[in-house]
Coordinates of C-alpha atoms and ligand atoms in Angstrom, one line a residue:
M27 CA 69.7 93.6 9.3
Q28 CA 69.9 90.5 11.3
S29 CA 67.1 88.1 10.7
A30 CA 64.8 87.5 13.6
Y31 CA 63.0 84.2 12.7
I32 CA 60.8 83.0 15.6
S33 CA 59.1 80.0 14.2
L34 CA 57.2 77.6 16.5
G35 CA 60.0 75.1 16.0
D36 CA 62.7 77.6 17.1
L37 CA 60.6 78.7 20.0
K38 CA 60.2 75.2 21.2
A39 CA 63.9 74.5 20.5
N40 CA 65.0 77.5 22.5
R41 CA 62.8 76.6 25.4
N42 CA 64.0 73.0 25.4
A43 CA 67.6 73.7 24.4
L44 CA 69.0 71.9 27.3
A45 CA 66.6 69.0 27.0
E46 CA 66.9 68.0 23.4
P47 CA 68.3 69.0 20.0
A48 CA 65.8 70.7 17.6
A49 CA 64.9 67.6 15.7
S50 CA 62.0 69.3 14.0
Q51 CA 64.3 71.7 12.1
A52 CA 65.4 69.0 9.7
S53 CA 62.0 67.3 9.3
G54 CA 60.1 70.5 9.1
C55 CA 56.4 70.1 9.7
S56 CA 56.5 66.7 11.2
T57 CA 55.1 65.0 14.2
S58 CA 57.5 64.1 16.9
G59 CA 57.2 60.3 16.8
G60 CA 54.5 58.4 18.5
A61 CA 54.0 61.2 21.1
G62 CA 51.7 62.8 18.6
K63 CA 53.0 66.4 19.3
S64 CA 53.0 68.4 16.2
S65 CA 55.4 71.3 16.1
C66 CA 53.9 72.4 12.9
G67 CA 52.6 75.9 12.1
S68 CA 49.1 76.6 13.1
S69 CA 48.6 73.1 14.3
G70 CA 51.1 73.7 17.2
G71 CA 49.8 73.2 20.7
P72 CA 50.9 74.4 24.2
D73 CA 53.8 71.9 24.2
D74 CA 55.2 73.4 21.1
M75 CA 55.7 77.0 22.2
P76 CA 56.3 79.3 25.2
T77 CA 53.3 80.2 27.3
E78 CA 53.2 83.8 26.3
I79 CA 52.9 82.8 22.6
W80 CA 50.4 80.1 23.3
D81 CA 48.3 82.6 25.2
K82 CA 48.2 84.8 22.1
V83 CA 47.2 82.0 19.7
K84 CA 45.2 79.5 21.7
N85 CA 41.9 81.2 21.1
H86 CA 42.7 82.9 17.7
P87 CA 40.9 80.8 15.1
C88 CA 43.3 81.9 12.3
Y89 CA 46.6 81.5 14.2
S90 CA 45.7 78.1 15.7
E91 CA 44.2 75.3 13.7
E92 CA 42.9 73.6 16.8
A93 CA 41.3 76.9 17.9
H94 CA 39.4 77.3 14.7
H95 CA 37.2 74.3 15.7
H96 CA 36.0 76.2 18.8
F97 CA 36.5 79.9 18.5
A98 CA 34.9 82.5 16.2
R99 CA 36.2 85.7 14.7
M100 CA 34.4 88.7 13.3
H101 CA 35.3 91.5 10.9
V102 CA 34.0 95.0 10.9
A103 CA 34.0 96.7 7.5
V104 CA 35.3 100.1 8.5
A105 CA 38.1 100.3 5.9
P106 CA 36.7 100.9 2.4
A107 CA 39.7 102.6 0.7
C108 CA 42.7 101.0 -0.7
N109 CA 46.2 102.4 -1.7
I110 CA 47.1 99.8 -4.3
Q111 CA 45.5 97.8 -7.1
C112 CA 45.7 94.1 -7.2
N113 CA 44.8 92.2 -10.4
Y114 CA 42.6 89.9 -8.4
C115 CA 40.5 92.6 -6.9
N116 CA 37.5 94.6 -8.0
R117 CA 36.6 97.5 -5.7
K118 CA 32.9 96.5 -6.0
Y119 CA 33.7 93.4 -4.1
D120 CA 35.3 92.5 -0.9
C121 CA 39.1 92.5 -0.7
S122 CA 39.7 89.3 -2.6
N123 CA 42.8 88.3 -0.8
E124 CA 41.1 88.3 2.6
S125 CA 37.5 87.9 1.7
R126 CA 35.3 85.8 -0.5
P127 CA 34.1 88.0 -3.3
G128 CA 30.7 89.4 -2.7
V129 CA 29.8 93.0 -1.8
V130 CA 30.0 94.0 1.9
S131 CA 26.5 94.4 2.9
Q132 CA 27.1 97.3 5.2
K133 CA 30.1 99.6 5.6
L134 CA 30.3 100.8 9.2
T135 CA 31.5 103.8 11.1
P136 CA 33.8 103.1 14.0
D137 CA 30.9 103.7 16.4
Q138 CA 28.6 101.4 14.6
A139 CA 31.4 98.8 14.4
V140 CA 32.0 98.9 18.2
K141 CA 28.3 98.5 18.8
K142 CA 28.2 95.5 16.5
V143 CA 31.2 93.9 18.2
L144 CA 29.6 94.2 21.6
A145 CA 26.3 92.8 20.2
V146 CA 28.1 89.8 18.7
A147 CA 30.2 89.2 21.8
S148 CA 27.1 89.1 24.0
E149 CA 25.4 86.6 21.7
I150 CA 28.4 84.5 20.7
P151 CA 30.7 83.9 23.8
Q152 CA 33.2 82.0 21.6
M153 CA 33.9 85.1 19.5
T154 CA 37.4 86.0 20.6
V155 CA 38.9 87.9 17.9
L156 CA 38.0 91.2 16.1
G157 CA 39.7 91.7 12.7
I158 CA 39.7 94.6 10.3
A159 CA 40.2 93.2 6.9
G160 CA 38.8 95.7 4.4
P161 CA 36.8 95.8 2.3
G162 CA 39.9 98.0 1.3
D163 CA 43.1 98.1 3.3
A164 CA 43.0 98.6 7.1
L165 CA 46.0 100.8 7.1
A166 CA 44.8 103.0 4.1
N167 CA 42.0 104.0 6.5
P168 CA 44.0 104.6 9.6
K169 CA 41.6 106.9 11.4
K170 CA 38.7 104.6 11.2
T171 CA 40.8 101.5 11.9
F172 CA 42.5 102.8 15.0
D173 CA 39.4 104.6 16.3
T174 CA 37.6 101.3 16.3
M175 CA 40.5 99.5 18.0
R176 CA 40.8 102.2 20.6
Q177 CA 37.2 102.0 21.7
L178 CA 37.4 98.2 21.8
T179 CA 40.4 98.2 24.0
E180 CA 38.3 100.1 26.5
K181 CA 34.9 98.4 26.1
A182 CA 35.8 94.8 25.3
P183 CA 39.3 94.2 26.8
D184 CA 39.2 90.4 26.5
I185 CA 38.8 90.5 22.7
K186 CA 42.0 90.1 20.7
L187 CA 42.6 92.7 18.0
C188 CA 43.8 91.7 14.6
L189 CA 44.2 93.5 11.2
S190 CA 45.1 92.7 7.7
T191 CA 47.0 94.9 5.3
N192 CA 48.8 94.9 1.9
G193 CA 51.8 96.4 3.8
L194 CA 52.3 99.6 1.8
A195 CA 51.6 101.9 4.7
L196 CA 52.8 99.5 7.4
P197 CA 56.2 100.8 8.5
E198 CA 54.7 104.2 9.3
M199 CA 51.9 102.6 11.3
V200 CA 53.8 100.1 13.5
D201 CA 53.9 102.5 16.5
E202 CA 50.2 103.0 16.2
I203 CA 49.5 99.3 15.9
C204 CA 51.5 98.6 19.1
K205 CA 49.8 101.5 20.9
H206 CA 46.4 99.9 20.4
N207 CA 47.6 96.5 21.5
I208 CA 47.0 94.9 18.1
D209 CA 48.8 91.7 18.6
H210 CA 48.2 90.0 15.3
V211 CA 48.9 91.5 11.9
T212 CA 48.5 89.9 8.5
I213 CA 50.4 91.1 5.5
T214 CA 49.5 90.0 2.0
I215 CA 52.8 89.3 0.3
N216 CA 52.6 87.7 -3.1
M217 CA 56.2 88.2 -4.3
V218 CA 59.6 89.2 -3.3
D219 CA 60.7 89.9 -6.9
P220 CA 59.3 93.2 -8.3
E221 CA 59.4 91.7 -11.9
I222 CA 56.8 89.1 -10.7
G223 CA 55.1 91.8 -8.6
A224 CA 54.5 93.9 -11.8
K225 CA 52.3 91.0 -13.1
I226 CA 50.1 91.2 -10.0
Y227 CA 50.0 94.9 -9.1
P228 CA 49.3 97.4 -11.9
W229 CA 49.7 100.4 -9.7
I230 CA 50.2 101.8 -6.1
F231 CA 49.4 105.2 -4.7
W232 CA 52.6 106.5 -3.2
N233 CA 53.6 110.0 -2.1
H234 CA 50.4 111.4 -3.5
Q235 CA 50.8 110.0 -6.9
R236 CA 50.2 106.8 -8.9
V237 CA 53.3 104.7 -9.5
T238 CA 53.1 101.8 -12.0
G239 CA 55.0 98.7 -13.2
V240 CA 58.1 97.3 -11.7
E241 CA 58.8 100.5 -9.7
A242 CA 55.5 100.2 -8.0
A243 CA 56.1 96.5 -7.1
R244 CA 59.6 97.4 -5.8
I245 CA 58.3 100.1 -3.5
L246 CA 55.6 97.7 -2.2
H247 CA 58.0 94.9 -1.7
E248 CA 60.4 97.1 0.3
Q249 CA 57.6 98.4 2.5
Q250 CA 56.3 95.0 3.1
M251 CA 59.8 93.6 4.2
K252 CA 60.5 96.6 6.3
G253 CA 57.0 96.5 8.0
L254 CA 57.4 92.7 8.7
E255 CA 60.8 93.2 10.3
M256 CA 59.5 96.1 12.4
L257 CA 56.6 94.0 13.7
T258 CA 58.8 91.1 14.5
A259 CA 61.2 93.4 16.4
R260 CA 58.1 94.7 18.5
G261 CA 56.9 91.1 19.2
V262 CA 53.7 91.4 17.2
L263 CA 52.7 88.0 15.7
T264 CA 52.6 88.2 11.9
K265 CA 50.9 86.1 9.4
I266 CA 51.7 86.3 5.7
N267 CA 48.9 85.7 3.2
S268 CA 49.9 84.8 -0.3
V269 CA 47.6 84.3 -3.2
L270 CA 48.7 81.4 -5.4
I271 CA 48.4 82.5 -9.0
P272 CA 49.3 79.6 -11.3
G273 CA 52.0 80.5 -13.9
I274 CA 52.8 83.8 -12.1
N275 CA 54.0 83.2 -8.6
D276 CA 53.4 79.5 -7.9
E277 CA 57.0 78.3 -7.7
H278 CA 58.1 81.8 -6.5
L279 CA 56.0 81.4 -3.3
I280 CA 58.7 78.9 -2.0
E281 CA 61.1 81.9 -2.1
V282 CA 58.5 84.1 -0.5
N283 CA 58.1 81.6 2.3
R284 CA 61.9 81.5 2.8
E285 CA 62.2 85.3 2.9
V286 CA 59.3 85.9 5.3
K287 CA 60.6 83.2 7.6
K288 CA 64.0 85.0 7.7
R289 CA 62.1 88.1 8.9
G290 CA 60.2 86.5 11.7
A291 CA 56.8 85.6 10.2
F292 CA 54.9 83.4 12.5
L293 CA 52.6 81.8 9.9
H294 CA 52.4 81.7 6.1
N295 CA 48.9 81.2 4.6
I296 CA 49.1 80.3 0.9
M297 CA 45.6 80.7 -0.5
P298 CA 44.1 79.8 -4.0
L299 CA 43.4 82.7 -6.4
I300 CA 39.7 83.3 -6.7
S301 CA 39.1 84.3 -10.3
E302 CA 35.7 84.4 -11.9
A303 CA 34.9 86.5 -14.9
E304 CA 31.7 87.8 -13.2
H305 CA 33.8 89.3 -10.4
G306 CA 35.1 91.7 -13.0
T307 CA 38.7 91.5 -11.8
H308 CA 41.6 91.8 -14.3
F309 CA 42.6 88.2 -13.7
G310 CA 38.9 87.1 -14.0
L311 CA 38.4 88.9 -17.3
T312 CA 41.7 87.7 -18.8
G313 CA 41.0 84.1 -18.0
Q314 CA 43.8 83.6 -15.4
R315 CA 42.8 80.4 -13.6
G316 CA 43.1 79.5 -10.0
P317 CA 45.0 76.4 -8.8
T318 CA 43.5 72.9 -8.4
A319 CA 43.4 71.4 -5.0
Q320 CA 46.6 69.3 -5.6
E321 CA 48.5 72.2 -7.1
L322 CA 47.7 74.3 -4.0
K323 CA 48.8 71.4 -1.8
A324 CA 51.9 70.8 -3.7
V325 CA 53.1 74.4 -3.2
Q326 CA 52.1 74.2 0.5
D327 CA 54.0 70.9 0.9
A328 CA 57.1 72.4 -0.9
C329 CA 57.1 75.1 1.7
M330 CA 57.2 72.7 4.7
G331 CA 60.3 73.2 6.7
G332 CA 60.2 76.9 5.9
A333 CA 57.9 79.4 7.6
N334 CA 55.1 77.5 9.4
L335 CA 51.9 77.0 7.3
M336 CA 48.3 77.9 7.9
R337 CA 46.0 75.7 5.8
H338 CA 42.7 76.4 7.3
C339 CA 42.0 79.9 5.9
R340 CA 38.4 80.4 4.5
Q341 CA 39.1 83.6 2.6
C342 CA 36.4 85.2 4.6
R343 CA 34.3 88.3 3.8
A344 CA 35.3 91.7 5.2
D345 CA 32.2 91.5 7.4
A346 CA 32.2 87.9 8.4
V347 CA 30.9 86.8 11.7
G348 CA 31.2 83.3 13.3
L349 CA 33.4 80.2 13.1
L350 CA 35.7 80.1 10.1
G351 CA 33.6 78.6 7.3
E352 CA 30.3 79.8 8.7
D353 CA 28.8 83.3 8.2
R354 CA 26.4 84.7 10.7
S355 CA 26.7 88.3 9.6
E356 CA 23.0 88.4 8.5
E357 CA 22.0 88.0 12.2
F358 CA 23.9 91.2 13.1
T359 CA 22.7 93.9 10.7
L360 CA 22.5 97.4 12.1
D361 CA 18.7 97.3 12.3
K362 CA 18.8 93.9 14.2
I363 CA 21.4 95.2 16.6
E364 CA 19.2 98.2 17.4
E365 CA 16.6 95.7 18.8
M366 CA 19.1 93.7 20.8
D367 CA 19.6 93.7 24.5
I368 CA 23.4 94.0 24.6
V369 CA 25.0 92.5 27.7
Y370 CA 28.7 92.2 27.5
D371 CA 29.2 89.4 30.1
I372 CA 32.9 88.8 30.5
D373 CA 32.4 86.0 33.1
K374 CA 30.2 84.1 30.7
R375 CA 32.8 84.5 28.0
R376 CA 35.6 83.3 30.3
A377 CA 33.5 80.3 31.4
Y378 CA 33.0 79.2 27.9
Q379 CA 36.6 79.5 27.0
E380 CA 37.6 77.4 30.1
K381 CA 35.1 74.7 28.9
V382 CA 36.8 74.8 25.4
E383 CA 40.2 74.3 26.9
A384 CA 39.0 71.1 28.7
E385 CA 37.6 69.9 25.5
R386 CA 40.8 70.7 23.6
Q387 CA 42.8 68.6 26.1
A388 CA 40.5 65.7 25.7
Q389 CA 40.7 66.0 21.9
H390 CA 44.5 66.0 22.1
Q391 CA 44.5 62.8 24.3
A392 CA 42.2 61.0 22.0
K393 CA 44.5 61.7 19.1
V394 CA 47.6 60.5 21.0
D395 CA 45.8 57.2 21.9
A396 CA 44.6 56.7 18.3
L397 CA 48.1 57.2 17.0
A398 CA 49.3 53.9 18.6
D399 CA 46.7 51.9 16.7
A400 CA 47.4 53.7 13.4
L401 CA 51.1 53.0 13.8
D402 CA 50.6 49.2 14.5
A403 CA 48.2 48.7 11.7
S404 CA 50.4 50.4 9.1
L405 CA 53.3 48.4 10.1
I406 CA 51.4 45.1 9.9
A407 CA 50.1 46.1 6.5
G408 CA 53.6 46.9 5.3
Q409 CA 52.3 50.5 4.6
E410 CA 54.8 52.5 6.7
D411 CA 54.9 55.4 4.2
L412 CA 51.2 55.4 3.3
K413 CA 49.5 58.8 3.5
V414 CA 45.8 59.3 2.4
L415 CA 43.4 62.1 2.5
V416 CA 40.0 61.9 4.2
A417 CA 37.2 64.4 4.1
V418 CA 35.3 65.3 7.2
A419 CA 31.8 66.8 7.7
T420 CA 31.9 68.9 10.9
E421 CA 29.9 71.7 12.3
G422 CA 32.6 72.5 15.0
Q423 CA 33.9 71.4 18.4
G424 CA 36.5 69.3 16.5
R425 CA 34.1 66.4 16.0
V426 CA 32.6 64.4 13.2
N427 CA 29.2 65.8 13.8
Q428 CA 27.6 66.8 10.5
H429 CA 25.2 65.0 8.2
F430 CA 26.7 64.7 4.6
G431 CA 23.7 66.5 3.2
H432 CA 24.2 69.5 5.5
A433 CA 27.8 70.1 4.7
T434 CA 28.8 73.3 2.9
E435 CA 32.4 72.4 3.2
F436 CA 34.5 69.3 4.1
Q437 CA 37.7 69.6 6.2
I438 CA 40.5 67.6 4.7
F439 CA 43.0 65.6 6.8
E440 CA 46.1 63.8 5.6
V441 CA 46.4 60.7 7.6
S442 CA 49.4 58.5 8.1
R443 CA 50.9 56.4 10.9
K444 CA 52.4 59.6 12.3
E445 CA 49.5 62.0 12.3
A446 CA 46.2 63.3 11.2
L447 CA 47.1 66.6 9.8
F448 CA 44.6 69.2 8.7
V449 CA 45.6 70.2 5.2
G450 CA 42.7 72.2 3.9
H451 CA 38.9 72.5 3.3
R452 CA 36.8 72.2 0.2
R453 CA 33.6 74.2 -0.3
V454 CA 30.6 72.3 -1.8
D455 CA 27.1 73.1 -2.7
L456 CA 24.6 72.0 -0.1
Y457 CA 23.3 68.5 -1.0
C458 CA 20.2 68.4 1.2
Q459 CA 17.9 71.3 0.5
G460 CA 14.4 71.6 1.9
G461 CA 14.7 68.1 3.3
Y462 CA 15.5 66.4 0.0
G463 CA 18.8 65.4 -1.5
E464 CA 19.7 67.3 -4.7
D465 CA 21.3 64.6 -6.8
E466 CA 22.6 67.0 -9.5
Q467 CA 24.9 68.5 -6.7
L468 CA 26.6 65.1 -6.2
P469 CA 29.1 65.2 -9.1
S470 CA 30.4 68.6 -7.9
I471 CA 30.7 67.3 -4.3
V472 CA 32.6 64.2 -5.6
N473 CA 34.9 66.5 -7.7
A474 CA 35.6 68.6 -4.6
I475 CA 36.8 65.6 -2.5
N476 CA 38.0 63.4 -5.4
D477 CA 41.5 63.1 -4.0
C478 CA 40.1 61.6 -0.7
H479 CA 39.9 57.9 0.1
A480 CA 37.0 58.4 2.6
V481 CA 34.5 60.9 3.9
L482 CA 33.7 60.8 7.6
V483 CA 30.1 62.0 8.4
S484 CA 27.7 61.7 11.2
K485 CA 25.1 60.3 8.8
I486 CA 24.6 59.8 5.0
G487 CA 21.6 58.8 2.8
A488 CA 21.6 55.8 0.6
C489 CA 21.8 57.6 -2.7
P490 CA 25.0 59.7 -2.0
R491 CA 26.4 56.7 -0.2
D492 CA 26.2 54.6 -3.4
E493 CA 27.5 57.4 -5.7
L494 CA 30.5 58.1 -3.5
K495 CA 31.3 54.4 -3.4
A496 CA 31.0 54.2 -7.2
A497 CA 33.5 57.1 -7.3
G498 CA 35.9 55.1 -5.1
I499 CA 35.3 57.3 -2.0
E500 CA 34.3 55.3 1.1
P501 CA 31.5 56.9 3.1
V502 CA 32.1 56.3 6.9
E503 CA 29.4 56.8 9.6
E504 CA 31.0 54.6 12.2
Y505 CA 32.8 57.5 14.0
A506 CA 29.9 59.9 14.3
H507 CA 30.4 62.4 17.1
E508 CA 34.0 61.3 17.8
F509 CA 36.9 63.7 17.8
I510 CA 38.1 64.2 14.2
E511 CA 41.7 63.2 14.5
K512 CA 40.8 60.1 16.6
A513 CA 38.2 59.1 14.0
A514 CA 40.6 59.7 11.1
L515 CA 43.3 57.7 12.7
Q516 CA 41.0 54.8 13.6
W517 CA 39.6 54.7 10.1
F518 CA 43.2 54.7 8.8
A519 CA 44.1 51.8 11.1
D520 CA 41.0 49.9 9.9
Y521 CA 42.0 50.7 6.2
C522 CA 45.5 49.4 6.7
G523 CA 44.0 46.3 8.3
R524 CA 41.9 45.6 5.3
V525 CA 44.8 46.2 3.0
A526 CA 46.9 43.7 5.1
S527 CA 44.1 41.1 5.0
G528 CA 43.8 41.4 1.2
A529 CA 40.2 42.6 1.5
I530 CA 41.1 45.7 -0.5
V531 CA 43.9 46.9 -2.6
H532 CA 45.3 50.4 -1.9
Q533 CA 44.8 52.6 -5.0
P534 CA 46.1 56.2 -5.3
R535 CA 43.4 58.9 -5.9
G536 CA 43.3 61.7 -8.5
D537 CA 43.1 65.5 -8.2
A538 CA 40.1 67.6 -6.9
S539 CA 38.7 71.0 -7.9
I540 CA 38.6 74.0 -5.6
R541 CA 35.1 75.5 -5.6
Q542 CA 35.1 79.2 -6.3
G543 CA 32.6 81.7 -4.9
A544 CA 30.2 81.8 -2.1
V545 CA 28.7 78.8 -0.4
M546 CA 25.0 78.3 -0.1
A547 CA 23.6 78.9 3.3
A548 CA 22.7 75.8 5.3
Ligands
CLF619 FE1 40.4 88.2 10.3 FE2 42.6 87.8 9.1 FE3 42.6 88.5 11.6 FE4 41.7 86.1 10.9 S1 40.7 86.3 8.9 S2 42.0 89.7 10.0 S3 43.8 86.8 10.7 S4 40.7 87.5 12.3 FE5 41.6 84.1 8.9 FE6 39.7 84.8 7.3 FE7 41.8 83.5 6.3 FE8 42.0 85.9 7.1 S5 40.3 82.7 7.8 S6 40.8 85.3 5.4 S7 43.4 84.3 7.6
SF4_620 FE1 41.8 94.9 -3.3 FE2 42.9 94.2 -1.0 FE3 44.4 94.4 -3.2 FE4 43.5 96.6 -2.1 S1 45.0 95.2 -1.1 S2 43.4 96.1 -4.2 S3 41.4 95.9 -1.4 S4 42.8 92.9 -2.8

């Protein structure tokens, strides 16, 4: 079978074939010089891809890093059954590869799910995507999944439809997926070598019987590859989720990245294993650890130049509602929906989305302007190759607009003279509770962003400020309410200036830990 790779880089290269050679092929996920245009994975913009692809991703918070600052998704938990067993999953919990562990509060029928979607859409005009991501496997519950999708196509035609699957039943469902206008499909692919697969999947349910060991992994692998190729051939945008399991598939994920790229995957999302003994999973009970922040980043970085990477995944619940990283599902329980006045106002939704587009353009221009300063400053400081991480407290809109004490996660940007690149996020326990700072939370917050040189916030109290400084992390309030990339680049220029003047000496930072489990509500 001929490979049909359609990465953002290739799409751009094809469109611009007469204008310029595909420079981004060699450098992979890089910024094209001082212009500040990234042709990289989910951080691509309208200049990096054909209009029809941009239209599909521009308001999908998972497929576009930029979009995730502005647009929300919701999941409806209509798919409880699963046809395989993963060693990182316990059926009592959400699907661990797509959801943060924690029981789904309410499983829904398709009719309930549709009602919930319309209720959320009427309250949250920025909710643009409906996904079915468990708590089992969307395609192991085809009737419920497609019944929900069919109703939504009729009743909420402006909402993008998305689903997530382990891929076992995918090839047989591709026609149905296309029939329901499901434009975005995620396949969880953790291996392309069945020997490795046997360490992740104890069994699959196939042709009415349980198959185990390497044979199970071989069947799963073949179905996943076939399904991916079929979706690519039909023009469905595919994202591959891989769970990074240290010592089992960490280095192997580079090969997975290569193989899915060959078969046309649009994005590759490498996520840390969530493995806590109290979740009751095989890996949790046998002490299999998840990766550290730098281990995760190292594998992601090693995949650059391959299939484009998504790095802003929040491993959300199967009933999540809201921006990635926030959960408003409690506002939309079935009893609360019953009392709501549901008005599906498509014009209001369009108006909001137009406003966001204007904001996105302003954000992009601010980044381009700030890049020039960062470039000059790094050259003057003799720090052309310097790259540092900064943590950012934000509650959306792409701005530094959150108080340190209110953050339940920090977004992490890698800043250099070339770019401010989103590379991940770190969950933390809320510092400010009931109006007071909880000082015992500080060490864990410092651990979570310990590899960062600075943390950009809208405000910070004296106590955490001093502790961060003592840990070598610079608290920065100067860029409150600025666009994030502009703020990060301006801070970087200032940092280089201080290095150049001898006011400070640049020191490398250490590793950081990935916080497991649920965040506390703000
Ligand atoms: Fe949901 Fe997944 Fe669609 Fe997004 S989530 S089905 S693609 S709408 Fe997104 Fe959540 Fe990560 Fe999934 S952040 S777990 S990648
Ligand atoms: Fe659990 Fe999802 Fe794996 Fe099924 S595919 S066992 S629901 S993690």
